[in-house]
Every structure is written in structure tokens, then in C-alpha cells.
PDB file of C-alpha atoms in Angstrom:
ATOM      1  CA  MET R   5       0.000   0.000   0.000  1.00 67.00           C
ATOM      2  CA  SER R   6       1.326   3.435  -0.876  1.00 88.00           C
ATOM      3  CA  ASP R   7       2.118   6.172   1.640  1.00 91.00           C
ATOM      4  CA  VAL R   8      -0.501   8.338  -0.081  1.00 90.00           C
ATOM      5  CA  ILE R   9      -3.230   5.787   0.703  1.00 95.00           C
ATOM      6  CA  THR R  10      -2.021   5.264   4.275  1.00 95.00           C
ATOM      7  CA  GLN R  11      -1.997   9.013   4.975  1.00 93.00           C
ATOM      8  CA  ALA R  12      -5.353   9.539   3.256  1.00 92.00           C
ATOM      9  CA  VAL R  13      -7.024   6.816   5.335  1.00 94.00           C
ATOM     10  CA  ALA R  14      -5.802   8.518   8.523  1.00 93.00           C
ATOM     11  CA  GLN R  15      -6.978  11.957   7.301  1.00 90.00           C
ATOM     12  CA  LEU R  16     -10.382  10.652   6.240  1.00 91.00           C
ATOM     13  CA  ASN R  17     -10.956   8.939   9.571  1.00 90.00           C
ATOM     14  CA  GLU R  18     -10.090  12.197  11.374  1.00 88.00           C
ATOM     15  CA  LYS R  19     -12.498  14.193   9.176  1.00 84.00           C
ATOM     16  CA  MET R  20     -15.429  11.824   9.503  1.00 83.00           C
ATOM     17  CA  ASP R  21     -17.457  11.753  12.682  1.00 74.00           C
ATOM     18  CA  GLY R  22     -18.255   8.055  12.628  1.00 70.00           C
ATOM     19  CA  GLY R  23     -18.853   6.242   9.391  1.00 73.00           C
ATOM     20  CA  PHE R  24     -20.724   6.783   6.152  1.00 85.00           C
ATOM     21  CA  ASP R  25     -24.209   5.480   5.329  1.00 87.00           C
ATOM     22  CA  GLY R  26     -23.376   3.325   2.321  1.00 92.00           C
ATOM     23  CA  THR R  27     -20.135   2.397   0.607  1.00 95.00           C
ATOM     24  CA  ALA R  28     -17.840   4.602  -1.406  1.00 96.00           C
ATOM     25  CA  LYS R  29     -14.510   3.951  -3.081  1.00 97.00           C
ATOM     26  CA  PHE R  30     -11.859   6.535  -3.914  1.00 95.00           C
ATOM     27  CA  ILE R  31      -9.455   5.391  -6.601  1.00 97.00           C
ATOM     28  CA  VAL R  32      -6.282   7.452  -6.538  1.00 96.00           C
ATOM     29  CA  GLU R  33      -4.668   6.888  -9.929  1.00 96.00           C
ATOM     30  CA  GLY R  34      -1.302   5.164  -9.615  1.00 95.00           C
ATOM     31  CA  GLU R  35      -1.612   4.786  -5.825  1.00 96.00           C
ATOM     32  CA  GLY R  36      -4.504   2.469  -4.935  1.00 96.00           C
ATOM     33  CA  ALA R  37      -8.012   2.632  -3.522  1.00 97.00           C
ATOM     34  CA  ILE R  38      -9.732   3.617  -0.293  1.00 96.00           C
ATOM     35  CA  MET R  39     -13.048   2.257   0.914  1.00 96.00           C
ATOM     36  CA  ILE R  40     -15.398   4.333   3.055  1.00 94.00           C
ATOM     37  CA  ASP R  41     -18.338   2.730   4.846  1.00 93.00           C
ATOM     38  CA  GLN R  42     -20.130   2.639   8.200  1.00 91.00           C
ATOM     39  CA  ASP R  43     -16.846   1.692   9.908  1.00 91.00           C
ATOM     40  CA  GLY R  44     -14.878   4.635   8.464  1.00 91.00           C
ATOM     41  CA  ALA R  45     -12.050   4.642   5.918  1.00 93.00           C
ATOM     42  CA  ARG R  46      -9.632   1.815   5.099  1.00 95.00           C
ATOM     43  CA  ALA R  47      -7.424   0.725   2.239  1.00 96.00           C
ATOM     44  CA  GLY R  48      -9.310  -1.626  -0.051  1.00 96.00           C
ATOM     45  CA  ASP R  49     -10.775  -2.209  -3.470  1.00 95.00           C
ATOM     46  CA  ASP R  50     -14.218  -3.729  -2.881  1.00 96.00           C
ATOM     47  CA  ASP R  51     -17.516  -3.102  -4.656  1.00 96.00           C
ATOM     48  CA  ALA R  52     -19.141   0.191  -3.647  1.00 97.00           C
ATOM     49  CA  ASP R  53     -22.328   2.201  -4.154  1.00 97.00           C
ATOM     50  CA  VAL R  54     -20.243   4.958  -5.727  1.00 97.00           C
ATOM     51  CA  THR R  55     -16.678   5.083  -7.068  1.00 97.00           C
ATOM     52  CA  LEU R  56     -14.748   8.334  -7.343  1.00 96.00           C
ATOM     53  CA  THR R  57     -11.561   8.438  -9.402  1.00 97.00           C
ATOM     54  CA  ALA R  58      -8.980  11.212  -9.453  1.00 97.00           C
ATOM     55  CA  SER R  59      -5.276  11.873  -9.825  1.00 97.00           C
ATOM     56  CA  ARG R  60      -3.143  12.082  -6.709  1.00 95.00           C
ATOM     57  CA  ASP R  61      -2.966  15.895  -6.959  1.00 96.00           C
ATOM     58  CA  THR R  62      -6.730  16.281  -7.325  1.00 95.00           C
ATOM     59  CA  PHE R  63      -7.464  13.805  -4.536  1.00 93.00           C
ATOM     60  CA  GLU R  64      -5.037  15.502  -2.147  1.00 92.00           C
ATOM     61  CA  GLY R  65      -6.486  18.910  -3.055  1.00 93.00           C
ATOM     62  CA  ILE R  66     -10.015  17.732  -2.261  1.00 91.00           C
ATOM     63  CA  LEU R  67      -8.879  16.114   0.975  1.00 89.00           C
ATOM     64  CA  ASN R  68      -6.976  19.225   2.094  1.00 89.00           C
ATOM     65  CA  GLY R  69      -9.797  21.593   1.139  1.00 89.00           C
ATOM     66  CA  GLU R  70      -7.765  23.302  -1.577  1.00 93.00           C
ATOM     67  CA  GLU R  71      -9.931  21.857  -4.373  1.00 92.00           C
ATOM     68  CA  ASN R  72     -13.715  21.845  -4.475  1.00 90.00           C
ATOM     69  CA  ALA R  73     -15.024  18.352  -5.256  1.00 89.00           C
ATOM     70  CA  THR R  74     -17.945  19.694  -7.295  1.00 90.00           C
ATOM     71  CA  ALA R  75     -15.654  21.913  -9.353  1.00 93.00           C
ATOM     72  CA  ALA R  76     -13.243  19.002  -9.850  1.00 94.00           C
ATOM     73  CA  PHE R  77     -16.140  16.878 -11.122  1.00 93.00           C
ATOM     74  CA  MET R  78     -17.429  19.618 -13.440  1.00 95.00           C
ATOM     75  CA  THR R  79     -13.975  20.124 -14.968  1.00 97.00           C
ATOM     76  CA  GLY R  80     -13.341  16.398 -15.448  1.00 97.00           C
ATOM     77  CA  LYS R  81     -10.614  16.097 -12.803  1.00 97.00           C
ATOM     78  CA  LEU R  82     -12.865  13.817 -10.729  1.00 96.00           C
ATOM     79  CA  THR R  83     -15.012  11.078 -12.238  1.00 97.00           C
ATOM     80  CA  ILE R  84     -17.951   9.504 -10.447  1.00 96.00           C
ATOM     81  CA  ASP R  85     -19.442   6.127 -11.274  1.00 97.00           C
ATOM     82  CA  GLY R  86     -22.527   4.894  -9.465  1.00 97.00           C
ATOM     83  CA  ASP R  87     -24.943   6.525  -7.032  1.00 96.00           C
ATOM     84  CA  MET R  88     -24.625  10.311  -7.412  1.00 93.00           C
ATOM     85  CA  GLY R  89     -26.690  10.817  -4.249  1.00 93.00           C
ATOM     86  CA  LYS R  90     -24.092   8.881  -2.251  1.00 93.00           C
ATOM     87  CA  ALA R  91     -21.350  11.003  -3.812  1.00 91.00           C
ATOM     88  CA  MET R  92     -23.106  14.167  -2.623  1.00 88.00           C
ATOM     89  CA  GLN R  93     -23.593  12.681   0.864  1.00 88.00           C
ATOM     90  CA  LEU R  94     -19.888  11.864   0.984  1.00 85.00           C
ATOM     91  CA  ALA R  95     -18.948  15.403  -0.064  1.00 82.00           C
ATOM     92  CA  ALA R  96     -21.068  16.745   2.822  1.00 78.00           C
ATOM     93  CA  VAL R  97     -19.433  14.350   5.303  1.00 75.00           C
ATOM     94  CA  LEU R  98     -15.934  15.394   4.242  1.00 72.00           C
ATOM     95  CA  ALA R  99     -16.581  19.158   4.054  1.00 66.00           C
TER      96      ALA R  99
END
């Protein structure tokens, strides 16, 4: 597992107050994947209600608050596959 994924899992668990109602997967291109569910964040590549894919720079920007997830999606830096409602719930949880 990459250092990027390890650090992101720790940051996501700090940001979230508890878990997430559903399952989401962040794919960080060239680094790996992170699963988010009712238990919090962990490294993994399981099936999910929604999958978000971004480059390392875009993912880190979203995680650090330097990049708006909606803007990243609208400009094609972030792709979303699956339940768009879950993606919006996740954005609210991480804001």
C-alpha cells in the first residue's frame, strides 16, 4: 500500500465523525483505492455504491480543502461512477 493511501485513510478517519451510510470507493490513480463505509475509511478495493476516481494531486487537493469536489467533477478532474446521491452525501461528510 502506498504512503498516499495510508496518509489519506488517517486523514479521512479524522475528518469523519463516525462512518458513512453506504459504501464509497476513492481510486487514486497510480496509488490504490480507499473504501469508506459505516466503519470509516480503510485501504481496499471492494464493490461500492459509488466510485470516485482522481489523480493524486486532485485527490489531495479535495482532501486538504484546496480543491472543491464539485468543481473538480465539473472540470473532469474527478469522475464519479454509481450513485450520485451517495457522492453528494460523501462530499457533505468530508466538508
